PDB file of C-alpha atoms in Angstrom:
ATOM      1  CA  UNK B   1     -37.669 -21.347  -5.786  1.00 63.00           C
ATOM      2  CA  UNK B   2     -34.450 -19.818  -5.437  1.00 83.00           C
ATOM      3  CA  UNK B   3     -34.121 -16.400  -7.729  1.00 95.00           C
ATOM      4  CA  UNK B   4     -30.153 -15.505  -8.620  1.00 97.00           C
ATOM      5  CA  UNK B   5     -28.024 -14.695  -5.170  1.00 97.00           C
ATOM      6  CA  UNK B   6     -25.370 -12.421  -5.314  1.00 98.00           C
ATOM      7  CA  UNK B   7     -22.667 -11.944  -2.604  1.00 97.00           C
ATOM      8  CA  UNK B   8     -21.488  -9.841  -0.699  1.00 98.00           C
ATOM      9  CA  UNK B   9     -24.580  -7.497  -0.481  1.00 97.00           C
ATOM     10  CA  UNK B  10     -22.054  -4.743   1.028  1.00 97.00           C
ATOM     11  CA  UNK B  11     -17.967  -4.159   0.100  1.00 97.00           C
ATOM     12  CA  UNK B  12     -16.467  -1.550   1.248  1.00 98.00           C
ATOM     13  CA  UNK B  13     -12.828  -1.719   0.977  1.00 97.00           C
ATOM     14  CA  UNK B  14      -9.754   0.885  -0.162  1.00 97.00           C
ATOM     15  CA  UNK B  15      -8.592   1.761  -3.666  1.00 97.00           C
ATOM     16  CA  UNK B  16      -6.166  -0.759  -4.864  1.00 97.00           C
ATOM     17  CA  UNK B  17      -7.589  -3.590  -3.357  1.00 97.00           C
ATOM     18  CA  UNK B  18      -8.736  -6.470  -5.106  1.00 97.00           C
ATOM     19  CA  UNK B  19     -12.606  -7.090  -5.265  1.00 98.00           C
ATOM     20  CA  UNK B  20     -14.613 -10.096  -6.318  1.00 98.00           C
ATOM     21  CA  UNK B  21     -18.449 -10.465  -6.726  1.00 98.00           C
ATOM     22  CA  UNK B  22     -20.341 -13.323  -6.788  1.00 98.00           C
ATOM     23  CA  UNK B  23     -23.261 -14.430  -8.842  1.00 98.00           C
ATOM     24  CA  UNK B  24     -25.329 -17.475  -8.384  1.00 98.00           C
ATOM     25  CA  UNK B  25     -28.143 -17.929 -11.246  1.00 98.00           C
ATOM     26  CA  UNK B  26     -31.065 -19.464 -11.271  1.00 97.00           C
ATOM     27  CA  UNK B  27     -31.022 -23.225 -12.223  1.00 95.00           C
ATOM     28  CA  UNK B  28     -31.650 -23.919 -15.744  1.00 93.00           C
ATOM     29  CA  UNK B  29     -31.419 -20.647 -17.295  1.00 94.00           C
ATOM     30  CA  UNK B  30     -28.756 -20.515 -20.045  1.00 92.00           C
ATOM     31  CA  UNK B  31     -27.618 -16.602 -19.706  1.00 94.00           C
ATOM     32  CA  UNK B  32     -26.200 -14.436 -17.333  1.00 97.00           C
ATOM     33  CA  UNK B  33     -25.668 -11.155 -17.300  1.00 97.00           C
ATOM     34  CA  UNK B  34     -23.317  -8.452 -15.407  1.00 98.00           C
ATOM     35  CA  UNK B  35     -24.964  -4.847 -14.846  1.00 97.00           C
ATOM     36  CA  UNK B  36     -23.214  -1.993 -13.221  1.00 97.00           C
ATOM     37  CA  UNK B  37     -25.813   0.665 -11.766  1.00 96.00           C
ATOM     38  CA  UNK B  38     -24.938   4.568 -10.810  1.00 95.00           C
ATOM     39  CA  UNK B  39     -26.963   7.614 -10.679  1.00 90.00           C
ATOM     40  CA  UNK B  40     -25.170   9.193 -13.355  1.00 89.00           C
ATOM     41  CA  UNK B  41     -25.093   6.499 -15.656  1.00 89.00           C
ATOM     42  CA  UNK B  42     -28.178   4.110 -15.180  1.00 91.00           C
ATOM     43  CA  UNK B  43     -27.896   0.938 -15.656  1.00 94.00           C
ATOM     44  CA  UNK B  44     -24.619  -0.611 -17.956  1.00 93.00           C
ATOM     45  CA  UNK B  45     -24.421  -3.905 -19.128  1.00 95.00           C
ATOM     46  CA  UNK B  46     -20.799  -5.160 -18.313  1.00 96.00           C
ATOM     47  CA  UNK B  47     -20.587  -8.985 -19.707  1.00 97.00           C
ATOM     48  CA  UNK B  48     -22.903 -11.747 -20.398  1.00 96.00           C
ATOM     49  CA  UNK B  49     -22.559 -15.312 -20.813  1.00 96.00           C
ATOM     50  CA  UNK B  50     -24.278 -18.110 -22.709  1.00 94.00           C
ATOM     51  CA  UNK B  51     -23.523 -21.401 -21.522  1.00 93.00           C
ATOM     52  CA  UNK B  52     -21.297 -20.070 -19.530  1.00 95.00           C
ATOM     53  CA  UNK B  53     -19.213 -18.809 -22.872  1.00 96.00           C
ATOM     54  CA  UNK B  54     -18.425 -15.289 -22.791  1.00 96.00           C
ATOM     55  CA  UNK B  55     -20.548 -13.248 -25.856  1.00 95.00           C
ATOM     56  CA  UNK B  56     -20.308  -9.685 -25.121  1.00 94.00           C
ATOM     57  CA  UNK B  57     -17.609  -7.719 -22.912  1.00 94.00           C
ATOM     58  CA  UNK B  58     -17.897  -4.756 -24.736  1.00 92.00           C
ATOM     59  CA  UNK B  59     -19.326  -2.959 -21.773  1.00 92.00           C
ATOM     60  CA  UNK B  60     -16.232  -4.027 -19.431  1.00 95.00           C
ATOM     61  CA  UNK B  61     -14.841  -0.413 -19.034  1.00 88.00           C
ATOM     62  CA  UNK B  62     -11.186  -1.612 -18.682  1.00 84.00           C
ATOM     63  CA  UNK B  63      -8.875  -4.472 -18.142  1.00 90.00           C
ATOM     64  CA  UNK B  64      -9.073  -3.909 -14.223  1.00 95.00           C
ATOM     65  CA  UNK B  65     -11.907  -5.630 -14.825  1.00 97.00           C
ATOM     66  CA  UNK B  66     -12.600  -9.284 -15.619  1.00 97.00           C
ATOM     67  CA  UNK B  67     -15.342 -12.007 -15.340  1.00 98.00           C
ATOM     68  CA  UNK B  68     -15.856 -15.733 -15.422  1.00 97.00           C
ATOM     69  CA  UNK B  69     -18.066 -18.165 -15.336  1.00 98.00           C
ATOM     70  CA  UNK B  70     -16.340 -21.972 -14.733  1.00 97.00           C
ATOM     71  CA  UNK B  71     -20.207 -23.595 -14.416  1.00 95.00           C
ATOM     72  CA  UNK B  72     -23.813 -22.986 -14.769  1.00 95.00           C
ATOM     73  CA  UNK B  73     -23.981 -22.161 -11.598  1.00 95.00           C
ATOM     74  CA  UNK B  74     -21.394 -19.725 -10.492  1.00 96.00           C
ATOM     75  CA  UNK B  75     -20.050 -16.628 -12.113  1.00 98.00           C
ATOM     76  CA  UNK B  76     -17.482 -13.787 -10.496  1.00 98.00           C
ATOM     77  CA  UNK B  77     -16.410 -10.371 -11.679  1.00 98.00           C
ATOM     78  CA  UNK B  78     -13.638  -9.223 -10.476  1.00 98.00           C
ATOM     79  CA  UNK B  79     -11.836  -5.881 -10.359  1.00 97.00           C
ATOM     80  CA  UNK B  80      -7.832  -5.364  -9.816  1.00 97.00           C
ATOM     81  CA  UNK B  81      -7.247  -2.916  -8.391  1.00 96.00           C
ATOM     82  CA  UNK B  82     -10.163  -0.819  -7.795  1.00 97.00           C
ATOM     83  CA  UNK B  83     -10.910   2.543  -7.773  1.00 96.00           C
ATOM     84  CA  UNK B  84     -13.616   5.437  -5.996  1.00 97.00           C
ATOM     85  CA  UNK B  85     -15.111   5.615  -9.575  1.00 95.00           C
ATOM     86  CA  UNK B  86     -16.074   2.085  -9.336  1.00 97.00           C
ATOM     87  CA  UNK B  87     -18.250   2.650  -6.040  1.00 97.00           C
ATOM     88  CA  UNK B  88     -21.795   1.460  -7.637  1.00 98.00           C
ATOM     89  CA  UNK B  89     -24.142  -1.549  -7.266  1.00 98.00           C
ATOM     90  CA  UNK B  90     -23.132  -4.431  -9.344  1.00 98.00           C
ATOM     91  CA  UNK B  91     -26.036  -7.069 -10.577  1.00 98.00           C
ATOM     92  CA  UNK B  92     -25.970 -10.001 -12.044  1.00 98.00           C
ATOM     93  CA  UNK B  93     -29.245 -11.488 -13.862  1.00 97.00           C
ATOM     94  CA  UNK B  94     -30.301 -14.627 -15.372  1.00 96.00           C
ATOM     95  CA  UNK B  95     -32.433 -15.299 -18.217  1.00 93.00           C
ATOM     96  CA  UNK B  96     -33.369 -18.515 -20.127  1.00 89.00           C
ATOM     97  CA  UNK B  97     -34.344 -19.597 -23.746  1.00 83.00           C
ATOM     98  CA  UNK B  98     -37.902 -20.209 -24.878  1.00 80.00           C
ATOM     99  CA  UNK B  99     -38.915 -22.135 -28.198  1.00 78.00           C
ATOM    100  CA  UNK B 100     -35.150 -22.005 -29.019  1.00 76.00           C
ATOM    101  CA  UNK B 101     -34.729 -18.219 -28.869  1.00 78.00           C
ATOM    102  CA  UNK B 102     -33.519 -16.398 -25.944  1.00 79.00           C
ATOM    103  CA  UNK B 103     -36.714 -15.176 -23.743  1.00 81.00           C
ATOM    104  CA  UNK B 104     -35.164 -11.708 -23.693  1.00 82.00           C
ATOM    105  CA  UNK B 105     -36.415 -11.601 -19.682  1.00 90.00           C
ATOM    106  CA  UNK B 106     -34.372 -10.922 -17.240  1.00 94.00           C
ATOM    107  CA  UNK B 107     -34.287 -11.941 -13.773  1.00 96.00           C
ATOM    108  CA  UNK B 108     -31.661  -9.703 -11.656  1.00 97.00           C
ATOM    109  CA  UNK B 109     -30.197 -10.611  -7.644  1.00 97.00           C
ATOM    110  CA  UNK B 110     -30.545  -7.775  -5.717  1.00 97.00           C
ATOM    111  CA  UNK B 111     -27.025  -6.090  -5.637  1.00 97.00           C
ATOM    112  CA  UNK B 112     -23.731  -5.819  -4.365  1.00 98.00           C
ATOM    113  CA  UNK B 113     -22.922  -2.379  -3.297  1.00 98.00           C
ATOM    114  CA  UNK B 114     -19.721  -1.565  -4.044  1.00 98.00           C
ATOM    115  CA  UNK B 115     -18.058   1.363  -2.122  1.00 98.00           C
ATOM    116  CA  UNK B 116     -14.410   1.959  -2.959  1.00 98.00           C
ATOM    117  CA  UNK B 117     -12.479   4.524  -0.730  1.00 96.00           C
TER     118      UNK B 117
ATOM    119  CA  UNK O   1     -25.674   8.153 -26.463  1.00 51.00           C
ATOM    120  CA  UNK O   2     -28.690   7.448 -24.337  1.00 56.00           C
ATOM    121  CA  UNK O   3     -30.950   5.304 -26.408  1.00 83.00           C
ATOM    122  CA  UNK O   4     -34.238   5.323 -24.445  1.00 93.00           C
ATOM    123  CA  UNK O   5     -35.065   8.525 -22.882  1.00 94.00           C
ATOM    124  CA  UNK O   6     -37.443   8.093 -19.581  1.00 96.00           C
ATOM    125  CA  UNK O   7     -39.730  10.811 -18.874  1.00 96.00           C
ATOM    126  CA  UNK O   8     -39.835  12.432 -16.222  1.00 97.00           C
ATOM    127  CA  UNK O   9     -37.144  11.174 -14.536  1.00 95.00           C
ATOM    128  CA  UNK O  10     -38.401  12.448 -11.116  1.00 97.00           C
ATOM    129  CA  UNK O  11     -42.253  12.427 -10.109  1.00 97.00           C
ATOM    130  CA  UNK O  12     -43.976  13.082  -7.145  1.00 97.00           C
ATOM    131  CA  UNK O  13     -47.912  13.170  -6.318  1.00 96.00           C
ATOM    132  CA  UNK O  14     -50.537  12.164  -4.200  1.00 97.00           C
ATOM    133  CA  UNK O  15     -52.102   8.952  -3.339  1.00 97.00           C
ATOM    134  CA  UNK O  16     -55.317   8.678  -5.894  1.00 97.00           C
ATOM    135  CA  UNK O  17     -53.836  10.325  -8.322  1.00 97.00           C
ATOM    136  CA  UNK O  18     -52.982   9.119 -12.123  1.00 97.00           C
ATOM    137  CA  UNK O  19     -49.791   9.288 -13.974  1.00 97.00           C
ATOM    138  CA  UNK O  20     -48.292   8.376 -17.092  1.00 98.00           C
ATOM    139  CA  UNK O  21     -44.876   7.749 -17.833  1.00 98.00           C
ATOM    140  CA  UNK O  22     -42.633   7.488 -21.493  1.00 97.00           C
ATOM    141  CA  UNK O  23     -40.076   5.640 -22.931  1.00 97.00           C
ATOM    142  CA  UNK O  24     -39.264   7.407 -25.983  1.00 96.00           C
ATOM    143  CA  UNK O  25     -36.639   6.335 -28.655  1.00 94.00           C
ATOM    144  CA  UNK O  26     -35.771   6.949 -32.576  1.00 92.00           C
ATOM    145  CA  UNK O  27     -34.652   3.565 -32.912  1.00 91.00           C
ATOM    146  CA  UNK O  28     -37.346   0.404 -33.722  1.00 93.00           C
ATOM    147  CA  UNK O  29     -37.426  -2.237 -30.798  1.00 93.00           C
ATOM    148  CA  UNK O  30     -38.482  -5.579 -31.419  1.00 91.00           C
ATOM    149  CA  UNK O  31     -39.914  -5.743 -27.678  1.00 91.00           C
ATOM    150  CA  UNK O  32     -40.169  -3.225 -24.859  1.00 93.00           C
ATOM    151  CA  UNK O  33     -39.781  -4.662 -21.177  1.00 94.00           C
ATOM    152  CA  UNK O  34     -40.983  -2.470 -17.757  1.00 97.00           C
ATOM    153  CA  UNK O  35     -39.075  -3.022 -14.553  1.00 97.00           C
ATOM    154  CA  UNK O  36     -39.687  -2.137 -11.192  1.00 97.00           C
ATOM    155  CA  UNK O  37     -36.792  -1.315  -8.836  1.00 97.00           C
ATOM    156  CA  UNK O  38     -37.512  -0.682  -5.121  1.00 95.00           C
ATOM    157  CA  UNK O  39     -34.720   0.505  -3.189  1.00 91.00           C
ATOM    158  CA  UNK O  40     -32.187  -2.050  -1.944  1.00 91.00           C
ATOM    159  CA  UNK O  41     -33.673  -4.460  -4.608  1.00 95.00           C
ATOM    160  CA  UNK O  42     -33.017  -5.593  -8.126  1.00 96.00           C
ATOM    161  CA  UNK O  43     -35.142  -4.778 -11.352  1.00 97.00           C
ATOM    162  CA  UNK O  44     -38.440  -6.807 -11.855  1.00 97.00           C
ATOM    163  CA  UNK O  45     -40.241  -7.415 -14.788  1.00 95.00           C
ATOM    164  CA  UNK O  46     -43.478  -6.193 -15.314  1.00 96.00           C
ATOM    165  CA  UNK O  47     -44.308  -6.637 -18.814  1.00 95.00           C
ATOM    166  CA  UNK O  48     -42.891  -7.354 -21.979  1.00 93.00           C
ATOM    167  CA  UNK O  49     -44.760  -5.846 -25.241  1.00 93.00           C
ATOM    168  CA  UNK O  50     -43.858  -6.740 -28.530  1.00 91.00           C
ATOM    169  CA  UNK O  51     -46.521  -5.809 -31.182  1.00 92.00           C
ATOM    170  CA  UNK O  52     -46.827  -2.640 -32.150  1.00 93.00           C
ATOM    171  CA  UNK O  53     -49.991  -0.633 -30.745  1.00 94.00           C
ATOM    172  CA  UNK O  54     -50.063  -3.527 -28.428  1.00 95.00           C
ATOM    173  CA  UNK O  55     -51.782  -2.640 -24.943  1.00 97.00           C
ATOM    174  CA  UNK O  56     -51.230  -4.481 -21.324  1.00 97.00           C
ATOM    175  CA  UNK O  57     -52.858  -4.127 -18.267  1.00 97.00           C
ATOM    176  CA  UNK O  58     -51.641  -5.442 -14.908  1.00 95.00           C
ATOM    177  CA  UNK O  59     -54.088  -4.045 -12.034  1.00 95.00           C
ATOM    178  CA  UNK O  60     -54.242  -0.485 -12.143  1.00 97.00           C
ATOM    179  CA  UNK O  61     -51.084  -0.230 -14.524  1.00 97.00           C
ATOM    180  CA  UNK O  62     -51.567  -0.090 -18.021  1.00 98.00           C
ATOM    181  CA  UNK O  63     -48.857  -0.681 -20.860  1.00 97.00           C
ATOM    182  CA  UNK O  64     -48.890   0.495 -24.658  1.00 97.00           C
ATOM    183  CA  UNK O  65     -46.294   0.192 -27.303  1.00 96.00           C
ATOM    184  CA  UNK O  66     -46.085   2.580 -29.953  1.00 95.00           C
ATOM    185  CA  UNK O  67     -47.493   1.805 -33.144  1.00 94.00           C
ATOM    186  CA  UNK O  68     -43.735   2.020 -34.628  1.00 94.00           C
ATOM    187  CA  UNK O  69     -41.955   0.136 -31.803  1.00 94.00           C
ATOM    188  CA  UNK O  70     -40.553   3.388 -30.615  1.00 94.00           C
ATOM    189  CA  UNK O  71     -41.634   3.957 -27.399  1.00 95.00           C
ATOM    190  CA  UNK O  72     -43.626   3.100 -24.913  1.00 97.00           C
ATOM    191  CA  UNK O  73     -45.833   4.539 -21.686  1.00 97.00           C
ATOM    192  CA  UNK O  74     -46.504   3.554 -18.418  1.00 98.00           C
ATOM    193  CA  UNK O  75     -49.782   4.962 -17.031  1.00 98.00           C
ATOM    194  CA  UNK O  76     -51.166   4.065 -13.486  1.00 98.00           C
ATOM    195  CA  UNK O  77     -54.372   4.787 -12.511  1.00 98.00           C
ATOM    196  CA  UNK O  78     -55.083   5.825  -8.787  1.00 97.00           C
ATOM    197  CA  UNK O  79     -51.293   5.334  -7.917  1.00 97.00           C
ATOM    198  CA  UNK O  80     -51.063   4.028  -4.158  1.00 97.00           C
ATOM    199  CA  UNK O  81     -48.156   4.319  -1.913  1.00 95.00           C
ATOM    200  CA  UNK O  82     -46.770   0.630  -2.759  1.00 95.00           C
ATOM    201  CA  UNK O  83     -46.540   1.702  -6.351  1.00 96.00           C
ATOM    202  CA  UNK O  84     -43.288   3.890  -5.566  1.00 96.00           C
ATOM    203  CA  UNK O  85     -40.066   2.668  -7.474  1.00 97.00           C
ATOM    204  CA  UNK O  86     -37.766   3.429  -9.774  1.00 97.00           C
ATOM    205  CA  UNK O  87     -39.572   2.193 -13.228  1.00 98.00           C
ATOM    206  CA  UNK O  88     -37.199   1.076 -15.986  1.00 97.00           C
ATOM    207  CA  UNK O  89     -37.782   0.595 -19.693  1.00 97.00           C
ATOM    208  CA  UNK O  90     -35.669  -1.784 -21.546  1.00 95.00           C
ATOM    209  CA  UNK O  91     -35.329  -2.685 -25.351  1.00 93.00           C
ATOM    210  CA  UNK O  92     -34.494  -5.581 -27.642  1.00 90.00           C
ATOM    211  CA  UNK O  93     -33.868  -5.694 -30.661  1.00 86.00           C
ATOM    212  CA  UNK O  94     -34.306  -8.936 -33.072  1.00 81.00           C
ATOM    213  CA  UNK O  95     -31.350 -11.130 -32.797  1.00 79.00           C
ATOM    214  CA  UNK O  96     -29.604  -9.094 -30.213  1.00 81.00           C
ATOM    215  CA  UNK O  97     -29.714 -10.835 -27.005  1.00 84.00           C
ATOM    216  CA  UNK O  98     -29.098  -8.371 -24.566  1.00 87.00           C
ATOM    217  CA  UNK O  99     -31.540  -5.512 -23.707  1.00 91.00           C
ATOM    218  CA  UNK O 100     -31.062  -1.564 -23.530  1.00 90.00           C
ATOM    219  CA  UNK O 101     -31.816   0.057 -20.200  1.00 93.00           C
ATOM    220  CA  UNK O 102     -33.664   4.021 -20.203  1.00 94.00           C
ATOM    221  CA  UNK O 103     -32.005   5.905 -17.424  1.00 94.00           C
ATOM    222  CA  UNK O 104     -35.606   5.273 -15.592  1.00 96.00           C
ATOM    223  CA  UNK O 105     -38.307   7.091 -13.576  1.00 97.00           C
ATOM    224  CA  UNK O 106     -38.476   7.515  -9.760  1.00 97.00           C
ATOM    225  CA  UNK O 107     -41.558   7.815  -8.706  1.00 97.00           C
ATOM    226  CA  UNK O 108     -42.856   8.693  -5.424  1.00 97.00           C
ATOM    227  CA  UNK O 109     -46.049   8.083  -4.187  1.00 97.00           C
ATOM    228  CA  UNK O 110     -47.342  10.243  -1.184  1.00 95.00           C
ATOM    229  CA  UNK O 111     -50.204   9.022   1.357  1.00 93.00           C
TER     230      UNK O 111
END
């Protein structure tokens, strides 16, 4: 079975430049979430979805920064323009309900590392 | 504010050897998650405890919740070199659906 794919694995571009991730989760599950990860700061939640409705963007840190999700199967986050300080590893992860409650489990892609110059 | 505090957050030792780990908190979790990074990789569960006192073992790792759902350990008994990773703790609380992430553990295992 196919877990969630992210893409690009690798960005490297210059600050000002326009950057878009991509998240594919896996089939069936009803969440999805967007993580930033740094050294300093761990892991962040950015955004997360439920049926493909944005619940939570408290954890976007600005309006460069903006995610959708037109389908259960696709999400993008997308920063314009970016900056050095956004140079981390993005994930997204799925997760799924169980006996009507959400399973609180999460199932993450591995990465897109973001370095911004 | 860093809700769950890992520690350590760096550990090194031998292969053989036995460790324990903490998630520690003063806020009450409804259930306490372990994830295993390796590098390059995402997060993967482990285990998910949700009673408190509750104890899990998987292999040579073994899992307890705090008796009032405010932390949580990690101990590994004769830790091999596969077991090295960055090991995250992660809370929910009831009704909340996302989870809160502890800055984590990296943990080196040496042959």
């Amino acid at each position: 079975d196919a877990g969630v794919i992210q893409s690009p694995r690798h960005e490297v571009t210059e600050m000002g430049q326009e950057v878009t991730l991509r998240c594919k989760p896996i089939s069936g599950h009803d969440y999805l979430f967007w993580y930033r990860q740094t050294m300093m700061r761990g892991l962040e939640l950015l955004i997360y979805f439920n049926n493909n409705v944005p619940i939570d963007d408290s954890g976007m840190p600005e309006d460069r920064f903006s995610a959708k999700m037109p389908n259960a199967s696709f999400s993008t986050l997308k920063i314009q323009p970016s900056e050095p300080r956004d140079s981390a590893v993005y994930f997204c992860a799925s997760s799924f309900l169980t006996g009507g409650a959400w399973s609180g489990e999460l199932f993450f892609g591995e990465g897109s590392r973001l370095t911004v110059l | 504010t860093q809700l769950l505090e890992q520690s350590p957050q760096f550990l090194s030792i031998q292969e053989g050897e036995n460790l324990t780990v903490y998630c520690n908190s003063s806020s009450v979790f409804s259930s306490l998650q372990w994830y295993r990074q390796e590098p390059g990789e995402g997060p993967v569960l482990l285990v998910t405890v949700v009673t408190g006192g509750e104890v899990k073992k998987l292999k040579r790792l073994t899992f307890q919740f705090g008796d009032a759902r405010k932390d949580s350990s990690l101990h590994i008994t004769a830790a091999q070199p596969g077991d090295t990773g960055l090991y995250l703790c992660a809370g929910g609380r009831q009704g909340a659906q996302k989870l809160v992430f502890g800055q984590g553990t990296r943990l080196t295992i040496n042959p």
